[in-house]
């Protein structure tokens, strides 16, 4: 835990995790393993991808089960909707959610994709959190990043912003993620895929103001290597009061990291 008693500001922890519908690399459907990994991550805000709300756990939809078991607020961001339910992104947070925008990033002839843009209230002050999962085709990702950047233009300078997800991109500088790097700071690229022997940095977390990112690491344990085909990312974030946008500068200390 970071001690912010002498320098009030904001501290929190983040995680981004493609949970692969709670199917492990051993082929087992085991939502209890997903919960165990999320409990170990102990993050205040979690972005999830490949949440299959069509699958039930103890009579509840997968996202409802995860949120209830972890005691967190949940926001769904379905990319696919059908008679049996929904599939896509999700957000879990310890703090209340004030508003949600669901952005359609689907490109014609490709799999449906989308993003959640949520405003979370922390001690009455807003933080913007983005969770997304981009496509497999480079041209598709280029258009999706463009749409996402347009959606993020309004109201970004007056509140901290988190962008996280599975971006399916591994090119260090030439890919479309360079536009996010320019806006939110160059992302670190730890390898998260495939989980048993990761060599591709598909999952990312951006933090703005970018000086707030204190630590970013892949959570790799024997359990996390079999729980999903991706390893989760965990980030520790802390801003001093003077580093925050104007409306946040007199924020009271929060020390959840």
Tab-separated table of C-alpha atoms in Angstrom:
chain	number	residue	atom	x	y	z
A	1	UNK	CA	0.000	0.000	0.000
A	2	UNK	CA	1.253	3.482	-0.839
A	3	UNK	CA	1.269	6.061	1.968
A	4	UNK	CA	-0.312	9.308	0.788
A	5	UNK	CA	-0.932	10.881	4.169
A	6	UNK	CA	1.718	13.541	3.549
A	7	UNK	CA	0.792	14.205	-0.076
A	8	UNK	CA	-2.941	13.981	-0.678
A	9	UNK	CA	-4.019	12.892	-4.114
A	10	UNK	CA	-5.379	9.699	-5.561
A	11	UNK	CA	-4.159	6.104	-5.466
A	12	UNK	CA	-5.811	3.011	-6.870
A	13	UNK	CA	-5.157	-0.312	-8.566
A	14	UNK	CA	-6.243	-1.537	-11.994
A	15	UNK	CA	-6.434	-4.819	-13.861
A	16	UNK	CA	-7.201	-5.787	-17.441
A	17	UNK	CA	-8.046	-9.399	-18.181
A	18	UNK	CA	-9.340	-11.336	-21.174
A	19	UNK	CA	-11.081	-14.150	-19.308
A	20	UNK	CA	-11.761	-16.338	-22.389
A	21	UNK	CA	-15.385	-16.975	-21.337
A	22	UNK	CA	-14.015	-18.622	-18.143
A	23	UNK	CA	-12.696	-21.515	-20.216
A	24	UNK	CA	-9.157	-22.468	-19.258
A	25	UNK	CA	-6.299	-23.625	-21.433
A	26	UNK	CA	-7.158	-27.122	-20.242
A	27	UNK	CA	-10.607	-26.804	-21.840
A	28	UNK	CA	-12.471	-26.662	-18.524
A	29	UNK	CA	-15.277	-24.182	-17.872
A	30	UNK	CA	-14.263	-22.993	-14.416
A	31	UNK	CA	-15.574	-19.554	-13.390
A	32	UNK	CA	-14.406	-20.231	-9.842
A	33	UNK	CA	-10.804	-20.127	-11.122
A	34	UNK	CA	-11.485	-16.762	-12.765
A	35	UNK	CA	-12.792	-15.467	-9.443
A	36	UNK	CA	-9.711	-16.777	-7.646
A	37	UNK	CA	-7.413	-14.929	-10.064
A	38	UNK	CA	-9.458	-11.723	-9.749
A	39	UNK	CA	-9.425	-11.973	-5.961
A	40	UNK	CA	-5.639	-12.327	-6.030
A	41	UNK	CA	-5.336	-9.291	-8.313
A	42	UNK	CA	-7.343	-7.299	-5.733
A	43	UNK	CA	-7.843	-4.375	-8.128
A	44	UNK	CA	-10.183	-1.446	-7.554
A	45	UNK	CA	-11.131	-1.214	-11.241
A	46	UNK	CA	-11.106	-4.208	-13.600
A	47	UNK	CA	-11.605	-4.274	-17.358
A	48	UNK	CA	-12.717	-7.649	-18.707
A	49	UNK	CA	-12.926	-8.995	-22.234
A	50	UNK	CA	-14.668	-12.103	-23.608
A	51	UNK	CA	-17.277	-12.178	-20.863
A	52	UNK	CA	-19.979	-14.629	-21.923
A	53	UNK	CA	-23.216	-13.537	-20.295
A	54	UNK	CA	-24.976	-16.367	-22.142
A	55	UNK	CA	-23.335	-18.847	-19.768
A	56	UNK	CA	-24.823	-19.368	-16.327
A	57	UNK	CA	-23.072	-19.939	-13.025
A	58	UNK	CA	-25.315	-21.107	-10.185
A	59	UNK	CA	-28.301	-19.799	-12.136
A	60	UNK	CA	-26.771	-16.360	-12.728
A	61	UNK	CA	-25.259	-14.835	-15.831
A	62	UNK	CA	-21.470	-14.983	-15.845
A	63	UNK	CA	-20.958	-11.248	-15.217
A	64	UNK	CA	-23.553	-11.173	-12.429
A	65	UNK	CA	-21.773	-14.094	-10.775
A	66	UNK	CA	-18.369	-12.392	-10.972
A	67	UNK	CA	-19.672	-9.063	-9.656
A	68	UNK	CA	-21.636	-10.610	-6.797
A	69	UNK	CA	-18.815	-12.907	-5.725
A	70	UNK	CA	-16.289	-10.066	-5.760
A	71	UNK	CA	-18.666	-7.483	-4.275
A	72	UNK	CA	-18.166	-4.969	-7.098
A	73	UNK	CA	-20.319	-2.789	-9.327
A	74	UNK	CA	-20.619	-4.161	-12.879
A	75	UNK	CA	-21.148	-2.616	-16.312
A	76	UNK	CA	-21.738	-4.803	-19.338
A	77	UNK	CA	-20.527	-3.883	-22.803
A	78	UNK	CA	-21.931	-6.554	-25.082
A	79	UNK	CA	-20.608	-6.825	-28.609
A	80	UNK	CA	-22.934	-9.716	-29.454
A	81	UNK	CA	-26.586	-9.905	-28.387
A	82	UNK	CA	-28.905	-12.822	-28.990
A	83	UNK	CA	-31.797	-14.767	-27.562
A	84	UNK	CA	-29.481	-16.630	-25.211
A	85	UNK	CA	-27.804	-13.512	-23.848
A	86	UNK	CA	-24.824	-11.248	-24.427
A	87	UNK	CA	-21.079	-11.541	-25.022
A	88	UNK	CA	-18.350	-8.910	-24.887
A	89	UNK	CA	-16.588	-6.490	-22.566
A	90	UNK	CA	-17.321	-5.668	-18.942
A	91	UNK	CA	-16.194	-3.317	-16.212
A	92	UNK	CA	-15.983	-4.102	-12.504
A	93	UNK	CA	-15.399	-1.296	-10.021
A	94	UNK	CA	-15.456	-0.753	-6.283
A	95	UNK	CA	-16.905	2.745	-6.851
A	96	UNK	CA	-20.326	3.773	-8.189
A	97	UNK	CA	-20.773	4.306	-11.915
A	98	UNK	CA	-22.291	7.677	-12.822
A	99	UNK	CA	-22.731	7.207	-16.569
A	100	UNK	CA	-21.967	4.740	-19.355
A	101	UNK	CA	-21.408	5.153	-23.088
A	102	UNK	CA	-21.196	2.035	-25.231
A	103	UNK	CA	-19.302	2.653	-28.454
A	104	UNK	CA	-19.805	0.407	-31.480
A	105	UNK	CA	-16.418	-0.363	-33.037
A	106	UNK	CA	-17.721	-2.968	-35.468
A	107	UNK	CA	-16.237	-2.790	-38.958
A	108	UNK	CA	-18.272	-4.276	-41.784
A	109	UNK	CA	-17.455	-7.915	-42.604
A	110	UNK	CA	-15.627	-8.369	-39.275
A	111	UNK	CA	-16.630	-9.678	-35.863
A	112	UNK	CA	-18.679	-7.255	-33.715
A	113	UNK	CA	-16.474	-5.165	-31.420
A	114	UNK	CA	-17.074	-2.337	-28.987
A	115	UNK	CA	-15.895	-0.245	-26.064
A	116	UNK	CA	-17.259	0.837	-22.707
A	117	UNK	CA	-16.626	4.458	-21.715
A	118	UNK	CA	-17.751	4.828	-18.110
A	119	UNK	CA	-17.603	7.678	-15.652
A	120	UNK	CA	-16.852	6.481	-12.141
A	121	UNK	CA	-17.395	8.674	-9.105
A	122	UNK	CA	-14.579	8.589	-6.567
A	123	UNK	CA	-15.375	10.712	-3.524
A	124	UNK	CA	-17.786	12.672	-5.702
A	125	UNK	CA	-15.235	13.369	-8.428
A	126	UNK	CA	-15.272	11.865	-11.927
A	127	UNK	CA	-12.817	9.432	-13.463
A	128	UNK	CA	-13.171	8.155	-17.018
A	129	UNK	CA	-12.550	4.446	-17.627
A	130	UNK	CA	-12.429	2.795	-21.047
A	131	UNK	CA	-12.560	-0.969	-21.645
A	132	UNK	CA	-12.269	-2.389	-25.149
A	133	UNK	CA	-11.330	-5.383	-27.285
A	134	UNK	CA	-10.084	-4.639	-30.796
A	135	UNK	CA	-10.190	-6.876	-33.853
A	136	UNK	CA	-7.680	-9.291	-35.328
A	137	UNK	CA	-7.189	-7.554	-38.685
A	138	UNK	CA	-4.724	-4.600	-38.901
A	139	UNK	CA	-7.054	-2.552	-41.126
A	140	UNK	CA	-9.915	-3.263	-38.734
A	141	UNK	CA	-7.877	-2.078	-35.738
A	142	UNK	CA	-6.856	1.102	-37.533
A	143	UNK	CA	-10.491	2.113	-38.051
A	144	UNK	CA	-11.442	1.048	-34.528
A	145	UNK	CA	-8.746	3.178	-32.918
A	146	UNK	CA	-9.922	6.136	-34.999
A	147	UNK	CA	-13.501	5.694	-33.777
A	148	UNK	CA	-12.345	5.286	-30.199
A	149	UNK	CA	-10.245	8.453	-30.336
A	150	UNK	CA	-13.240	10.417	-31.636
A	151	UNK	CA	-15.404	9.081	-28.814
A	152	UNK	CA	-12.772	10.110	-26.262
A	153	UNK	CA	-12.415	13.695	-27.467
A	154	UNK	CA	-15.190	15.296	-25.360
A	155	UNK	CA	-14.519	16.030	-21.700
A	156	UNK	CA	-11.105	14.448	-21.366
A	157	UNK	CA	-8.973	17.246	-19.952
A	158	UNK	CA	-10.791	17.706	-16.635
A	159	UNK	CA	-10.625	14.178	-15.235
A	160	UNK	CA	-8.172	11.284	-14.921
A	161	UNK	CA	-8.590	8.681	-17.657
A	162	UNK	CA	-7.871	4.950	-17.798
A	163	UNK	CA	-7.829	3.046	-21.105
A	164	UNK	CA	-7.394	-0.720	-21.006
A	165	UNK	CA	-8.196	-3.875	-22.859
A	166	UNK	CA	-7.154	-6.524	-25.329
A	167	UNK	CA	-5.882	-4.575	-28.345
A	168	UNK	CA	-4.679	-7.535	-30.416
A	169	UNK	CA	-1.670	-5.444	-31.454
A	170	UNK	CA	1.996	-6.324	-31.077
A	171	UNK	CA	3.800	-3.842	-33.349
A	172	UNK	CA	5.806	-1.510	-31.108
A	173	UNK	CA	5.481	1.770	-33.029
A	174	UNK	CA	3.982	1.373	-36.505
A	175	UNK	CA	0.543	0.106	-35.518
A	176	UNK	CA	-2.587	2.173	-34.798
A	177	UNK	CA	-1.935	2.197	-31.047
A	178	UNK	CA	0.579	4.978	-31.636
A	179	UNK	CA	-2.417	7.353	-31.655
A	180	UNK	CA	-3.314	6.273	-28.120
A	181	UNK	CA	0.345	6.598	-27.144
A	182	UNK	CA	0.381	10.200	-28.363
A	183	UNK	CA	-2.746	11.058	-26.398
A	184	UNK	CA	-2.165	9.141	-23.167
A	185	UNK	CA	1.584	8.431	-23.119
A	186	UNK	CA	3.580	5.529	-24.489
A	187	UNK	CA	2.185	2.254	-23.202
A	188	UNK	CA	4.352	-0.415	-21.672
A	189	UNK	CA	4.201	-3.731	-23.518
A	190	UNK	CA	4.506	-6.712	-21.191
A	191	UNK	CA	3.779	-10.038	-22.857
A	192	UNK	CA	0.418	-11.541	-21.977
A	193	UNK	CA	-0.415	-14.064	-24.718
A	194	UNK	CA	-0.547	-17.014	-24.859
A	195	UNK	CA	-0.734	-17.504	-21.135
A	196	UNK	CA	1.355	-20.677	-20.892
A	197	UNK	CA	4.331	-19.149	-22.703
A	198	UNK	CA	3.556	-15.495	-23.477
A	199	UNK	CA	5.398	-13.714	-26.274
A	200	UNK	CA	2.819	-11.189	-27.584
A	201	UNK	CA	1.909	-7.915	-25.778
A	202	UNK	CA	-1.770	-7.934	-26.746
A	203	UNK	CA	-3.149	-6.373	-23.558
A	204	UNK	CA	-2.476	-2.749	-22.561
A	205	UNK	CA	-3.247	-0.176	-19.893
A	206	UNK	CA	-2.905	3.582	-20.399
A	207	UNK	CA	-3.205	6.078	-17.555
A	208	UNK	CA	-3.649	9.842	-17.900
A	209	UNK	CA	-2.027	11.919	-16.503
A	210	UNK	CA	0.656	9.431	-17.452
A	211	UNK	CA	2.932	10.162	-14.473
A	212	UNK	CA	0.396	8.344	-12.329
A	213	UNK	CA	1.411	4.900	-13.563
A	214	UNK	CA	3.759	3.605	-10.860
A	215	UNK	CA	3.847	-0.089	-11.678
A	216	UNK	CA	2.573	-2.350	-14.445
A	217	UNK	CA	3.103	-6.092	-14.334
A	218	UNK	CA	1.809	-9.327	-15.761
A	219	UNK	CA	0.210	-11.530	-13.137
A	220	UNK	CA	1.715	-14.927	-13.942
A	221	UNK	CA	1.078	-17.825	-11.574
A	222	UNK	CA	0.425	-21.526	-12.129
A	223	UNK	CA	-3.293	-20.792	-11.740
A	224	UNK	CA	-3.420	-17.780	-14.072
A	225	UNK	CA	-1.555	-19.722	-16.752
A	226	UNK	CA	-4.408	-22.230	-17.022
A	227	UNK	CA	-7.417	-20.020	-16.195
A	228	UNK	CA	-7.448	-18.185	-19.550
A	229	UNK	CA	-5.426	-18.005	-22.747
A	230	UNK	CA	-4.371	-14.469	-21.692
A	231	UNK	CA	-2.506	-13.444	-18.557
A	232	UNK	CA	-3.966	-10.471	-16.674
A	233	UNK	CA	-2.244	-7.111	-16.349
A	234	UNK	CA	-2.200	-5.278	-13.003
A	235	UNK	CA	-1.280	-1.624	-12.512
A	236	UNK	CA	-0.661	0.526	-9.452
A	237	UNK	CA	-1.599	4.159	-10.012
A	238	UNK	CA	-0.927	7.154	-7.767
A	239	UNK	CA	-1.069	10.868	-8.451
A	240	UNK	CA	0.020	13.637	-6.128
A	241	UNK	CA	-2.573	16.399	-5.876
A	242	UNK	CA	-0.614	18.768	-8.137
A	243	UNK	CA	-0.488	16.136	-10.918
A	244	UNK	CA	-4.266	15.828	-11.189
A	245	UNK	CA	-6.582	17.901	-13.412
A	246	UNK	CA	-7.880	21.086	-11.791
A	247	UNK	CA	-11.121	19.710	-10.371
A	248	UNK	CA	-9.220	16.970	-8.561
A	249	UNK	CA	-6.477	18.979	-6.884
A	250	UNK	CA	-8.172	19.304	-3.535
A	251	UNK	CA	-9.139	15.630	-3.509
A	252	UNK	CA	-8.962	13.877	-0.165
A	253	UNK	CA	-6.486	10.977	0.114
A	254	UNK	CA	-7.527	7.571	-1.186
A	255	UNK	CA	-5.100	4.733	-0.488
A	256	UNK	CA	-6.429	1.555	-2.011
A	257	UNK	CA	-3.254	0.421	-3.779
